[in-house]
Backbone as ProteinMPNN parsed JSONL, in Angstrom:
{"seq_chain_A": "TAIRALLLCLCLGLPAGGQPFLRLRPSPSDNLPVKDIVEHPDPEYDPKEQDLDERTLRKKLGSHFDPGFMAVAVPGPANASGAAAAAGRGGRRLPAELRRLELGPPRGPRLRLGKKARRKVLQWLWAHTHCPVFYAWKDLGVRFWPRYIKEGNCLAEKSCSLPEGMFCKPVKSVTKTFLRWHCQGWSSQKYCTWIPVQYPLISECKCSC", "coords_chain_A": {"N_chain_A": [[34.278, -77.353, 130.569], [34.722, -80.977, 130.765], [32.294, -82.242, 131.202], [30.422, -80.341, 130.364], [31.089, -80.152, 127.643], [30.371, -82.704, 126.852], [27.601, -82.647, 127.212], [26.848, -80.794, 125.255], [27.387, -82.14, 122.953], [25.699, -84.242, 122.745], [22.914, -85.808, 121.116], [19.549, -84.787, 120.19], [17.22, -86.304, 122.179], [15.596, -88.756, 124.276], [16.763, -89.499, 127.179], [16.907, -92.171, 129.593], [14.432, -91.57, 131.85], [14.959, -88.865, 131.737], [15.238, -85.45, 130.469], [14.599, -84.537, 127.077], [17.235, -83.112, 125.315], [19.074, -80.439, 123.729], [20.861, -80.454, 120.71], [22.952, -78.21, 119.81], [25.043, -76.601, 117.747], [27.59, -74.897, 115.809], [26.629, -75.002, 112.454], [26.822, -76.148, 108.997], [26.103, -73.683, 106.49], [24.132, -74.506, 104.693], [22.296, -75.879, 106.197], [20.774, -74.114, 107.564], [17.968, -71.865, 108.244], [18.013, -72.817, 111.784], [16.029, -75.583, 112.685], [12.761, -75.753, 114.276], [12.706, -76.423, 117.759], [12.04, -79.495, 119.366], [10.494, -79.84, 122.287], [10.393, -81.309, 125.606], [7.19, -81.842, 126.894], [6.496, -81.58, 129.613], [5.969, -79.337, 132.179], [7.538, -79.409, 134.43], [10.125, -79.424, 133.709], [10.7, -76.867, 133.081], [12.316, -73.697, 133.693], [12.076, -72.178, 136.916], [10.557, -69.293, 138.536], [12.515, -68.119, 140.171], [14.756, -68.908, 138.842], [14.981, -67.276, 136.696], [16.054, -64.793, 137.019], [16.935, -61.745, 135.758], [19.23, -60.168, 136.124], [21.105, -61.954, 137.19], [21.298, -63.809, 135.113], [22.2, -62.252, 132.979], [24.739, -61.655, 133.918], [25.825, -64.197, 133.905], [25.807, -64.811, 131.186], [27.364, -62.781, 130.218], [29.682, -61.07, 128.122], [28.657, -62.149, 125.84], [26.074, -61.417, 125.449], [24.07, -60.0, 123.072], [22.384, -57.362, 122.09], [21.502, -56.719, 119.572], [20.717, -59.038, 118.347], [19.344, -60.573, 120.155], [16.751, -60.752, 122.643], [15.151, -60.061, 125.751], [12.501, -59.445, 126.447], [9.364, -59.309, 124.595], [10.137, -58.349, 121.384], [10.11, -55.553, 118.986], [9.136, -55.284, 115.447], [11.425, -56.896, 113.214], [14.053, -55.879, 110.948], [15.003, -55.923, 107.433], [18.191, -56.869, 106.006], [21.027, -54.643, 105.424], [21.346, -54.522, 102.639], [18.793, -55.013, 101.66], [17.446, -52.841, 102.726], [18.686, -50.771, 101.366], [17.828, -51.302, 98.763], [15.153, -50.753, 99.094], [15.246, -48.026, 99.264], [15.586, -47.19, 96.737], [17.766, -48.41, 95.741], [20.392, -47.294, 96.038], [22.863, -48.082, 96.989], [24.971, -49.68, 95.344], [26.742, -52.717, 94.812], [30.355, -53.079, 94.556], [31.278, -54.83, 92.53], [29.159, -54.803, 90.769], [29.085, -52.167, 89.961], [31.335, -52.075, 88.418], [30.65, -53.536, 86.24], [30.57, -54.349, 82.794], [28.39, -53.441, 80.346], [26.636, -55.162, 77.803], [26.79, -57.593, 75.045], [28.587, -60.742, 75.616], [30.654, -61.221, 73.686], [30.501, -59.139, 72.044], [30.363, -55.66, 70.973], [30.978, -53.137, 73.446], [28.298, -51.835, 75.331], [27.25, -48.589, 74.985], [26.295, -46.188, 77.183], [24.731, -43.333, 78.648], [25.695, -41.75, 81.763], [23.564, -41.53, 83.594], [21.609, -43.255, 82.484], [23.005, -45.667, 82.519], [23.273, -46.052, 85.265], [20.601, -46.455, 85.987], [20.05, -48.87, 84.678], [21.827, -50.59, 86.016], [20.806, -50.394, 88.596], [18.327, -51.598, 88.199], [19.141, -54.211, 87.58], [20.333, -54.861, 90.031], [18.144, -54.759, 91.755], [16.772, -57.014, 90.929], [18.458, -59.155, 91.291], [19.901, -59.16, 93.713], [20.508, -60.524, 97.01], [19.321, -60.127, 99.893], [19.518, -60.544, 103.506], [16.744, -61.458, 105.299], [15.274, -60.569, 108.285], [13.637, -61.883, 111.197], [11.998, -61.934, 114.315], [12.228, -64.622, 116.588], [10.654, -66.762, 118.879], [12.194, -68.644, 121.215], [11.313, -69.968, 123.396], [10.745, -70.653, 126.929], [12.863, -72.078, 127.904], [15.183, -71.129, 126.956], [17.549, -68.489, 127.261], [18.591, -65.248, 126.422], [15.1, -65.444, 125.465], [14.244, -64.66, 122.976], [15.241, -64.479, 119.613], [16.843, -62.92, 116.867], [16.393, -64.005, 113.812], [17.822, -64.866, 110.682], [16.843, -65.155, 107.221], [16.954, -66.408, 103.857], [15.457, -65.166, 100.978], [13.772, -67.228, 98.925], [11.73, -67.51, 97.134], [11.461, -66.728, 94.515], [13.327, -66.703, 91.42], [16.68, -65.427, 91.316], [18.231, -64.77, 89.211], [19.178, -63.825, 85.832], [19.121, -65.31, 82.784], [16.322, -67.039, 84.444], [16.757, -69.457, 87.117], [18.617, -69.627, 89.155], [18.836, -69.264, 92.749], [18.369, -67.488, 95.872], [20.582, -68.314, 98.433], [21.88, -69.426, 101.639], [25.179, -68.398, 102.483], [27.01, -67.62, 104.367], [27.477, -67.728, 107.929], [26.923, -66.783, 111.354], [27.628, -67.286, 114.839], [25.744, -67.128, 117.822], [25.83, -66.912, 121.329], [23.744, -68.415, 123.658], [21.859, -69.047, 126.692], [20.886, -72.192, 127.857], [18.344, -74.005, 129.396], [18.839, -76.873, 131.16], [18.115, -80.153, 132.175], [18.908, -82.957, 134.22], [18.351, -86.329, 135.232], [15.433, -87.267, 137.202], [12.143, -86.588, 138.515], [12.168, -85.709, 141.958], [14.845, -85.964, 142.152], [16.104, -84.821, 140.07], [18.453, -82.629, 138.432], [18.874, -79.325, 137.509], [20.15, -76.749, 135.394], [21.534, -73.714, 133.946], [23.126, -73.817, 130.841], [25.675, -72.8, 128.512], [25.012, -72.452, 125.021], [25.696, -72.585, 121.53], [24.207, -70.826, 118.908], [23.593, -70.982, 115.566], [23.349, -68.504, 112.975], [22.07, -67.223, 109.915], [24.059, -65.061, 108.048], [24.672, -64.018, 105.594], [23.398, -64.019, 102.294], [23.395, -65.415, 98.995], [23.115, -65.313, 95.436], [22.8, -68.29, 93.836], [23.357, -71.574, 92.298]], "CA_chain_A": [[34.628, -78.6, 131.238], [34.411, -82.175, 129.988], [30.855, -82.519, 131.33], [29.704, -79.398, 129.499], [31.327, -80.554, 126.258], [29.578, -83.906, 126.595], [26.202, -82.248, 127.097], [26.635, -80.085, 124.011], [27.592, -83.039, 121.818], [24.652, -85.267, 122.692], [21.837, -85.525, 120.171], [18.213, -84.619, 120.725], [16.657, -87.621, 122.455], [15.022, -88.881, 125.603], [17.474, -90.451, 128.007], [16.04, -92.848, 130.551], [13.982, -90.727, 132.942], [15.49, -87.511, 131.646], [14.672, -84.489, 129.537], [15.279, -84.459, 125.786], [17.934, -81.839, 125.268], [19.332, -79.869, 122.427], [22.17, -80.466, 120.075], [23.091, -76.929, 119.12], [26.435, -76.282, 117.484], [27.697, -74.277, 114.492], [26.303, -75.937, 111.384], [27.008, -75.599, 107.655], [25.055, -72.735, 106.137], [23.046, -75.156, 103.968], [21.343, -76.428, 107.15], [20.143, -73.008, 108.287], [17.963, -71.619, 109.682], [17.823, -73.957, 112.681], [14.633, -76.019, 112.765], [12.139, -75.582, 115.584], [13.134, -77.405, 118.741], [10.998, -80.321, 119.968], [10.74, -79.82, 123.722], [9.603, -82.168, 126.48], [6.024, -81.016, 127.261], [6.287, -81.503, 131.054], [6.438, -78.044, 132.721], [8.498, -79.635, 135.5], [11.452, -79.186, 133.144], [10.843, -75.433, 132.815], [12.925, -72.94, 134.792], [11.133, -71.522, 137.826], [10.706, -67.833, 138.588], [13.804, -67.769, 140.779], [15.827, -69.237, 137.887], [14.894, -66.348, 135.575], [16.481, -63.462, 137.439], [17.643, -61.169, 134.611], [20.562, -59.687, 136.517], [21.973, -63.13, 137.339], [21.507, -64.434, 133.808], [23.067, -61.35, 132.2], [26.099, -61.839, 134.421], [26.279, -65.514, 133.465], [26.041, -64.748, 129.742], [28.504, -61.87, 130.072], [29.861, -60.301, 126.891], [27.953, -62.804, 124.735], [24.753, -60.804, 125.252], [24.081, -59.124, 121.898], [21.024, -56.821, 121.965], [21.11, -56.643, 118.171], [20.198, -60.325, 117.891], [18.618, -61.274, 121.208], [15.928, -59.873, 123.47], [14.539, -60.715, 126.901], [11.064, -59.228, 126.32], [8.858, -59.368, 123.226], [10.707, -57.208, 120.644], [9.346, -55.017, 117.87], [9.429, -55.935, 114.163], [12.815, -56.886, 112.748], [14.245, -55.287, 109.63], [15.845, -56.661, 106.499], [19.595, -56.483, 106.069], [21.355, -53.373, 104.778], [21.133, -54.612, 101.196], [17.365, -54.87, 101.395], [17.084, -51.455, 103.025], [19.177, -49.943, 100.271], [16.941, -51.512, 97.626], [13.909, -50.056, 99.386], [15.444, -46.576, 99.077], [15.902, -46.899, 95.352], [18.954, -49.153, 95.336], [21.532, -46.38, 95.878], [24.112, -48.724, 97.375], [25.307, -50.763, 94.435], [28.021, -53.347, 95.15], [31.474, -52.682, 93.702], [31.372, -55.668, 91.326], [28.113, -54.393, 89.832], [29.473, -50.867, 89.405], [32.386, -52.31, 87.417], [30.12, -54.391, 85.177], [30.501, -53.809, 81.449], [27.121, -53.823, 79.738], [26.729, -55.544, 76.397], [26.96, -59.036, 74.836], [29.92, -61.204, 76.019], [31.662, -61.14, 72.623], [30.149, -58.042, 71.16], [30.849, -54.34, 71.383], [30.505, -52.631, 74.72], [27.114, -50.989, 75.223], [27.548, -47.225, 75.424], [25.154, -45.529, 77.802], [25.034, -42.18, 79.473], [25.896, -42.07, 83.165], [22.265, -41.692, 84.252], [20.972, -44.456, 81.95], [23.759, -46.819, 83.025], [22.924, -46.235, 86.67], [19.259, -47.031, 86.063], [20.154, -50.277, 84.273], [22.481, -51.322, 87.098], [19.867, -50.461, 89.715], [17.325, -52.605, 87.843], [19.791, -55.511, 87.752], [20.531, -55.076, 91.459], [16.844, -55.03, 92.364], [16.287, -58.334, 90.529], [19.438, -60.231, 91.527], [20.547, -59.147, 95.018], [19.956, -61.487, 97.97], [19.483, -59.645, 101.268], [19.067, -61.393, 104.607], [15.522, -60.937, 105.912], [15.265, -60.96, 109.693], [12.382, -61.952, 111.941], [12.209, -62.385, 115.693], [11.725, -65.966, 116.872], [10.545, -67.097, 120.295], [12.793, -69.952, 121.47], [10.663, -70.586, 124.544], [11.228, -70.291, 128.263], [14.062, -72.835, 128.246], [16.34, -70.397, 126.44], [17.672, -67.109, 127.727], [17.269, -64.645, 126.231], [14.222, -66.368, 124.747], [13.951, -64.163, 121.627], [16.41, -64.382, 118.746], [16.567, -62.341, 115.543], [16.875, -65.032, 112.899], [17.867, -64.465, 109.28], [16.408, -66.081, 106.181], [17.156, -66.006, 102.469], [14.209, -65.224, 100.223], [13.975, -68.154, 97.807], [10.445, -67.72, 96.483], [11.592, -66.493, 93.075], [14.706, -66.767, 90.947], [17.438, -64.185, 91.456], [19.157, -64.668, 88.083], [18.683, -63.552, 84.485], [17.786, -65.909, 82.867], [15.972, -67.663, 85.713], [17.35, -70.759, 87.398], [19.387, -69.55, 90.395], [18.028, -68.794, 93.872], [19.11, -66.98, 97.019], [20.906, -69.365, 99.395], [22.838, -68.994, 102.669], [26.598, -68.656, 102.192], [27.799, -67.358, 105.571], [26.714, -67.744, 109.17], [27.601, -66.397, 112.591], [27.029, -67.967, 115.988], [25.461, -66.338, 119.014], [25.761, -67.761, 122.515], [22.57, -68.28, 124.522], [21.803, -69.973, 127.816], [19.898, -73.249, 127.661], [17.972, -74.681, 130.637], [19.045, -78.302, 130.941], [17.86, -80.977, 133.361], [19.31, -84.357, 134.256], [17.661, -87.066, 136.28], [13.987, -87.255, 137.131], [11.391, -86.324, 139.731], [12.831, -84.848, 142.937], [16.287, -86.171, 142.076], [16.678, -84.191, 138.879], [19.279, -81.436, 138.628], [18.719, -78.43, 136.351], [21.013, -75.565, 135.418], [21.713, -73.036, 132.667], [24.399, -74.09, 130.178], [25.806, -72.011, 127.274], [24.94, -73.158, 123.743], [25.903, -71.711, 120.375], [23.085, -70.863, 117.978], [24.052, -70.417, 114.288], [22.425, -67.613, 112.273], [22.458, -66.811, 108.569], [24.553, -63.686, 108.016], [24.792, -63.559, 104.203], [22.755, -64.82, 101.255], [23.988, -65.18, 97.682], [22.419, -65.93, 94.317], [23.617, -69.432, 93.406], [22.633, -72.731, 91.766]], "C_chain_A": [[34.247, -79.777, 130.373], [32.927, -82.485, 130.038], [30.064, -81.616, 130.403], [29.875, -79.772, 128.033], [30.499, -81.771, 125.901], [28.126, -83.553, 126.384], [25.93, -81.611, 125.743], [26.758, -80.99, 122.798], [26.498, -84.082, 121.691], [23.525, -84.845, 121.771], [20.515, -85.356, 120.904], [17.598, -85.985, 120.939], [16.094, -87.641, 123.852], [15.789, -89.921, 126.381], [16.524, -91.064, 129.031], [15.728, -91.921, 131.705], [14.422, -89.295, 132.845], [14.777, -86.667, 130.624], [15.347, -84.624, 128.192], [16.005, -83.122, 125.726], [18.524, -81.602, 123.903], [20.748, -80.097, 121.952], [22.276, -79.185, 119.264], [24.568, -76.618, 118.974], [26.5, -75.589, 116.14], [27.512, -75.309, 113.392], [26.64, -75.322, 110.036], [25.826, -74.72, 107.268], [23.876, -73.397, 105.425], [21.97, -75.687, 104.91], [20.611, -75.351, 107.934], [18.93, -72.491, 107.532], [17.693, -72.889, 110.492], [16.333, -74.301, 112.756], [14.095, -75.831, 114.181], [12.514, -76.74, 116.506], [11.92, -78.177, 119.284], [11.316, -80.456, 121.453], [9.9, -80.875, 124.453], [8.426, -81.339, 126.997], [5.832, -80.819, 128.763], [6.832, -80.186, 131.602], [7.401, -78.193, 133.888], [9.925, -79.372, 135.03], [11.658, -77.736, 132.75], [11.584, -74.767, 133.971], [11.843, -72.257, 135.625], [11.444, -70.022, 137.88], [12.063, -67.421, 139.148], [14.985, -68.074, 139.86], [15.92, -68.223, 136.748], [15.275, -64.923, 135.969], [17.378, -62.857, 136.354], [19.052, -60.731, 134.97], [21.553, -60.846, 136.605], [22.318, -63.729, 135.981], [22.371, -63.56, 132.903], [24.527, -61.51, 132.623], [26.669, -63.165, 133.939], [26.607, -65.516, 131.969], [27.19, -63.803, 129.407], [28.517, -61.129, 128.745], [29.176, -60.936, 125.685], [26.569, -62.204, 124.493], [24.837, -59.772, 124.133], [22.666, -58.592, 121.672], [20.563, -56.672, 120.518], [20.452, -57.924, 117.669], [19.442, -61.101, 118.965], [17.873, -60.28, 122.076], [15.283, -60.692, 124.579], [13.026, -60.622, 126.834], [10.665, -59.281, 124.853], [9.348, -58.148, 122.459], [9.752, -56.7, 119.569], [9.705, -55.723, 116.586], [10.905, -55.832, 113.814], [12.868, -56.307, 111.351], [15.043, -56.217, 108.737], [17.275, -56.173, 106.647], [19.817, -55.177, 105.325], [21.115, -53.393, 103.29], [19.669, -54.424, 100.848], [16.913, -53.446, 101.654], [17.524, -50.527, 101.909], [18.28, -50.063, 99.048], [15.619, -50.775, 97.831], [14.031, -48.561, 99.221], [15.836, -46.24, 97.646], [17.191, -47.535, 94.897], [20.185, -48.276, 95.171], [22.863, -47.066, 96.162], [24.389, -49.928, 96.473], [26.636, -51.38, 94.846], [29.094, -53.01, 94.127], [31.537, -53.502, 92.426], [30.31, -55.309, 90.29], [28.462, -53.055, 89.19], [30.532, -51.023, 88.317], [31.895, -53.112, 86.215], [30.09, -53.666, 83.836], [29.239, -54.341, 80.767], [27.302, -54.106, 78.255], [26.901, -57.044, 76.266], [28.385, -59.459, 75.158], [30.995, -61.015, 74.959], [31.372, -60.016, 71.635], [30.703, -56.727, 71.655], [30.229, -53.906, 72.705], [29.338, -51.676, 74.51], [27.429, -49.61, 75.8], [26.269, -46.562, 75.931], [25.63, -44.293, 78.551], [25.104, -42.596, 80.942], [24.576, -42.349, 83.876], [21.572, -42.966, 83.793], [21.675, -45.71, 82.466], [23.391, -47.111, 84.475], [21.549, -46.867, 86.816], [19.259, -48.509, 85.695], [20.759, -51.105, 85.401], [21.573, -51.447, 88.319], [18.778, -51.493, 89.447], [17.9, -54.008, 88.023], [19.936, -55.849, 89.233], [19.221, -55.432, 92.151], [16.362, -56.44, 92.071], [17.243, -59.461, 90.906], [20.059, -60.217, 92.916], [19.795, -60.058, 95.988], [20.182, -60.979, 99.398], [19.089, -60.723, 102.277], [17.835, -60.726, 105.223], [15.415, -61.478, 107.333], [13.856, -60.958, 110.27], [12.696, -62.466, 113.345], [11.533, -63.736, 115.908], [11.75, -66.215, 118.375], [11.083, -68.512, 120.507], [12.16, -70.666, 122.652], [11.378, -70.279, 125.848], [12.513, -71.022, 128.635], [15.326, -72.281, 127.58], [16.358, -69.016, 127.08], [18.832, -66.456, 126.998], [16.401, -65.527, 125.324], [13.903, -65.917, 123.324], [15.245, -63.983, 120.833], [15.996, -63.792, 117.405], [17.225, -63.23, 114.499], [16.793, -64.551, 111.456], [17.4, -65.558, 108.347], [16.752, -65.519, 104.813], [15.852, -66.18, 101.717], [14.418, -66.066, 98.964], [12.681, -68.432, 97.05], [10.51, -67.524, 94.975], [13.068, -66.506, 92.699], [15.376, -65.401, 91.067], [18.388, -63.972, 90.274], [18.422, -64.34, 86.793], [19.604, -64.253, 83.488], [17.572, -66.637, 84.188], [16.64, -69.026, 85.877], [18.168, -70.793, 88.672], [18.51, -68.932, 91.486], [18.935, -68.317, 95.007], [19.311, -68.097, 98.04], [21.89, -68.828, 100.437], [24.267, -69.33, 102.266], [27.49, -68.392, 103.403], [26.893, -67.388, 106.793], [27.581, -67.242, 110.313], [26.938, -67.16, 113.733], [26.857, -66.986, 117.135], [25.301, -67.3, 120.191], [24.554, -67.396, 123.366], [22.752, -69.198, 125.73], [20.637, -70.934, 127.6], [19.625, -73.927, 129.002], [18.009, -76.184, 130.395], [18.882, -79.069, 132.243], [18.382, -82.388, 133.157], [18.601, -85.045, 135.416], [16.156, -86.946, 136.144], [13.406, -86.975, 138.515], [12.181, -85.41, 140.668], [14.348, -84.965, 142.874], [16.929, -85.476, 140.87], [17.455, -82.925, 139.263], [19.21, -80.603, 137.364], [19.641, -77.223, 136.516], [21.049, -74.944, 134.028], [23.086, -73.393, 132.109], [24.482, -73.234, 128.91], [25.728, -72.913, 126.045], [25.138, -72.138, 122.626], [24.79, -71.936, 119.362], [23.527, -70.217, 116.668], [22.959, -69.609, 113.593], [22.964, -67.275, 110.891], [22.9, -65.347, 108.608], [24.697, -63.144, 106.593], [24.115, -64.549, 103.266], [23.389, -64.466, 99.899], [23.186, -65.905, 96.615], [23.307, -67.06, 93.763], [22.731, -70.574, 92.918], [22.142, -73.614, 92.903]], "O_chain_A": [[33.542, -79.625, 129.376], [32.351, -82.937, 129.048], [29.138, -82.069, 129.731], [28.917, -79.717, 127.262], [29.981, -81.873, 124.789], [27.479, -84.09, 125.486], [24.884, -81.862, 125.143], [26.28, -80.641, 121.719], [26.375, -84.735, 120.655], [23.218, -83.658, 121.658], [20.375, -85.726, 122.069], [17.462, -86.756, 119.989], [16.119, -86.623, 124.542], [15.503, -91.113, 126.263], [15.453, -90.518, 129.295], [16.621, -91.523, 132.454], [14.267, -88.554, 133.815], [13.823, -87.115, 129.987], [16.563, -84.812, 128.144], [15.419, -82.094, 126.065], [18.477, -82.467, 123.028], [21.709, -79.948, 122.707], [21.746, -79.097, 118.156], [25.264, -76.398, 119.965], [25.539, -75.679, 115.376], [28.155, -76.359, 113.395], [26.737, -74.099, 109.928], [24.69, -74.977, 107.666], [22.746, -72.921, 105.529], [20.843, -75.925, 104.477], [19.892, -75.664, 108.883], [18.85, -72.651, 106.314], [17.213, -73.892, 109.965], [15.487, -73.415, 112.875], [14.852, -75.76, 115.149], [12.621, -77.888, 116.074], [10.899, -77.577, 119.62], [12.29, -81.107, 121.83], [8.838, -81.277, 123.979], [8.637, -80.232, 127.494], [5.055, -79.948, 129.153], [8.033, -79.933, 131.504], [8.021, -77.214, 134.302], [10.821, -79.128, 135.838], [12.678, -77.399, 132.148], [11.489, -75.226, 135.11], [10.824, -71.815, 135.096], [12.45, -69.556, 137.345], [12.684, -66.48, 138.654], [16.085, -67.562, 140.067], [16.833, -68.297, 135.926], [14.862, -63.962, 135.321], [18.449, -63.389, 136.063], [19.975, -60.916, 134.176], [22.693, -60.737, 136.153], [23.461, -64.105, 135.722], [23.187, -64.078, 132.141], [25.432, -61.501, 131.788], [27.85, -63.254, 133.604], [27.572, -66.149, 131.542], [27.904, -64.008, 128.425], [27.489, -60.621, 128.297], [29.119, -60.326, 124.618], [25.958, -62.451, 123.453], [25.579, -58.794, 124.23], [21.829, -59.303, 121.116], [19.369, -56.516, 120.261], [19.717, -57.903, 116.682], [18.946, -62.193, 118.691], [18.287, -59.132, 122.235], [14.918, -61.852, 124.386], [12.331, -61.595, 127.126], [11.523, -59.296, 123.97], [9.019, -57.021, 122.829], [8.731, -57.321, 119.277], [10.495, -56.666, 116.605], [11.552, -54.819, 114.08], [11.856, -56.248, 110.653], [15.673, -57.167, 109.202], [17.536, -55.183, 107.331], [18.908, -54.663, 104.672], [20.716, -52.377, 102.721], [19.335, -53.762, 99.865], [16.101, -52.898, 100.907], [16.802, -49.596, 101.55], [17.997, -49.073, 98.375], [15.036, -50.244, 96.886], [13.019, -47.88, 99.052], [16.35, -45.157, 97.368], [17.675, -47.25, 93.801], [20.961, -48.494, 94.241], [23.89, -46.659, 95.62], [24.066, -51.063, 96.824], [27.567, -50.655, 95.195], [28.79, -52.696, 92.976], [31.813, -52.962, 91.354], [30.519, -55.481, 89.089], [28.17, -52.831, 88.015], [30.617, -50.202, 87.403], [32.652, -53.339, 85.271], [29.647, -52.521, 83.746], [29.058, -55.552, 80.633], [28.018, -53.395, 77.549], [27.134, -57.72, 77.267], [29.31, -58.662, 75.006], [32.133, -60.684, 75.29], [31.932, -59.963, 70.54], [31.432, -56.685, 72.646], [29.098, -54.269, 73.029], [29.375, -50.817, 73.629], [27.824, -49.485, 76.959], [25.296, -46.403, 75.194], [26.766, -44.219, 79.018], [24.628, -43.669, 81.314], [24.476, -43.289, 84.665], [21.004, -43.689, 84.612], [21.024, -46.697, 82.808], [23.22, -48.267, 84.864], [21.35, -47.725, 87.676], [18.56, -49.31, 86.316], [20.27, -52.192, 85.709], [21.569, -52.475, 88.996], [18.35, -52.192, 90.366], [17.229, -54.892, 88.556], [19.693, -56.984, 89.644], [19.187, -56.297, 93.026], [15.621, -57.015, 92.868], [16.857, -60.628, 90.84], [20.706, -61.198, 93.282], [18.607, -60.328, 95.812], [21.153, -61.377, 100.04], [18.411, -61.692, 101.934], [17.888, -59.562, 105.62], [15.459, -62.688, 107.556], [13.006, -60.152, 109.891], [13.556, -63.327, 113.525], [10.407, -63.959, 115.463], [12.735, -65.92, 119.052], [10.487, -69.477, 120.027], [12.438, -71.842, 122.888], [12.475, -69.719, 125.86], [13.189, -70.629, 129.586], [16.394, -72.891, 127.639], [15.312, -68.45, 127.398], [19.927, -67.014, 126.944], [16.929, -66.276, 124.502], [13.353, -66.692, 122.542], [16.214, -63.405, 121.325], [14.935, -64.119, 116.871], [18.443, -63.214, 114.322], [15.82, -63.911, 111.057], [17.541, -66.745, 108.643], [16.832, -64.304, 104.632], [15.213, -67.228, 101.809], [15.147, -65.669, 98.055], [12.549, -69.468, 96.4], [9.704, -68.092, 94.238], [13.943, -66.341, 93.55], [14.73, -64.362, 90.937], [19.252, -63.096, 90.324], [17.215, -64.546, 86.674], [20.757, -63.848, 83.343], [18.511, -66.83, 84.96], [17.035, -69.662, 84.899], [18.398, -71.868, 89.226], [17.574, -68.184, 91.201], [20.105, -68.692, 95.089], [18.354, -68.746, 98.464], [22.642, -67.893, 100.163], [24.535, -70.421, 101.764], [28.614, -68.892, 103.458], [25.697, -67.11, 106.704], [28.81, -67.274, 110.245], [25.807, -67.625, 113.596], [27.709, -66.132, 117.383], [24.708, -68.37, 120.055], [24.362, -66.241, 123.745], [23.673, -70.013, 125.779], [19.543, -70.527, 127.21], [20.555, -74.374, 129.673], [17.3, -76.703, 129.533], [19.432, -78.691, 133.277], [18.308, -82.942, 132.06], [18.294, -84.429, 136.437], [15.655, -86.565, 135.086], [14.082, -87.107, 139.535], [12.796, -84.443, 140.218], [15.059, -84.159, 143.474], [18.143, -85.537, 140.68], [17.163, -82.259, 140.256], [19.456, -81.109, 136.269], [19.876, -76.744, 137.625], [20.644, -75.571, 133.049], [24.093, -73.289, 132.81], [23.452, -72.967, 128.291], [26.304, -74.001, 126.026], [24.785, -70.967, 122.772], [24.47, -73.069, 119.003], [23.811, -69.019, 116.647], [21.787, -69.985, 113.619], [24.165, -67.067, 110.715], [22.191, -64.496, 109.144], [24.831, -61.935, 106.407], [24.244, -65.762, 103.426], [23.857, -63.346, 99.699], [22.641, -66.981, 96.859], [24.416, -66.816, 93.287], [21.513, -70.55, 93.099], [21.508, -74.64, 92.658]]}, "name": "protein", "num_of_chains": 1, "seq": "TAIRALLLCLCLGLPAGGQPFLRLRPSPSDNLPVKDIVEHPDPEYDPKEQDLDERTLRKKLGSHFDPGFMAVAVPGPANASGAAAAAGRGGRRLPAELRRLELGPPRGPRLRLGKKARRKVLQWLWAHTHCPVFYAWKDLGVRFWPRYIKEGNCLAEKSCSLPEGMFCKPVKSVTKTFLRWHCQGWSSQKYCTWIPVQYPLISECKCSC"}
C-alpha cells in the first residue's frame, strides 16, 4: 500500500513524539554489511508477549521465511561459504577459470608441469586469492522477527592478490524479508504493528582493487 511504501522510504530519525524507525532497502554491495541499527531505548516501543506469537508471525511472513538465513531462537555457529569450506578440505573445488589458467610468464614459454604438480600450484594460488563469504549470526533485537540473521562478510584483513594490493570486496547481494515492529504516535495513542522490510546480505566476495 501507499502507507507501507512511505514507511519504508523514510530515513532513520525521531519524528515528533514518535519512534525512530528503520530505512531498510536493497543497497549497493559497497555499503554492506548493514550497520547496526540505533533503536529508541524506551521499552514501550518493544513488541509485547502477545505480539510475538510465532505461529501468527510465520503466517504473516509466509514464504519469505528462510531458515538458512534467519532464526527465531539463538542459533548455533554459522559456517563459511562453500568456497571457504572447499579450501578447508584442501582446496579440491577449483573454479573453472583457475583450472584453465596457463602457468608461466605473460610473454614467455608456457610452464610445463606434471598433472600433480600443476594441481598443487593451482591449489596454492586458490588458497591465497579466493574470497569466500564468511557468515556469522547477528541478533537484530526484539523489534525484528525473526530476530537472528545470518550475515555475510568479506575477509579484508590481508591482500588477496599476487603481488599484494587487491582485497576481498562484496560484489553481489541478496535481500531477505523480515518483519519490523513499527510504532506511530506516542503514549496511549500510539499504534504499533509488524511491517515487512527487506534486509540486504552479501552473497559473493571478489578480489578487486
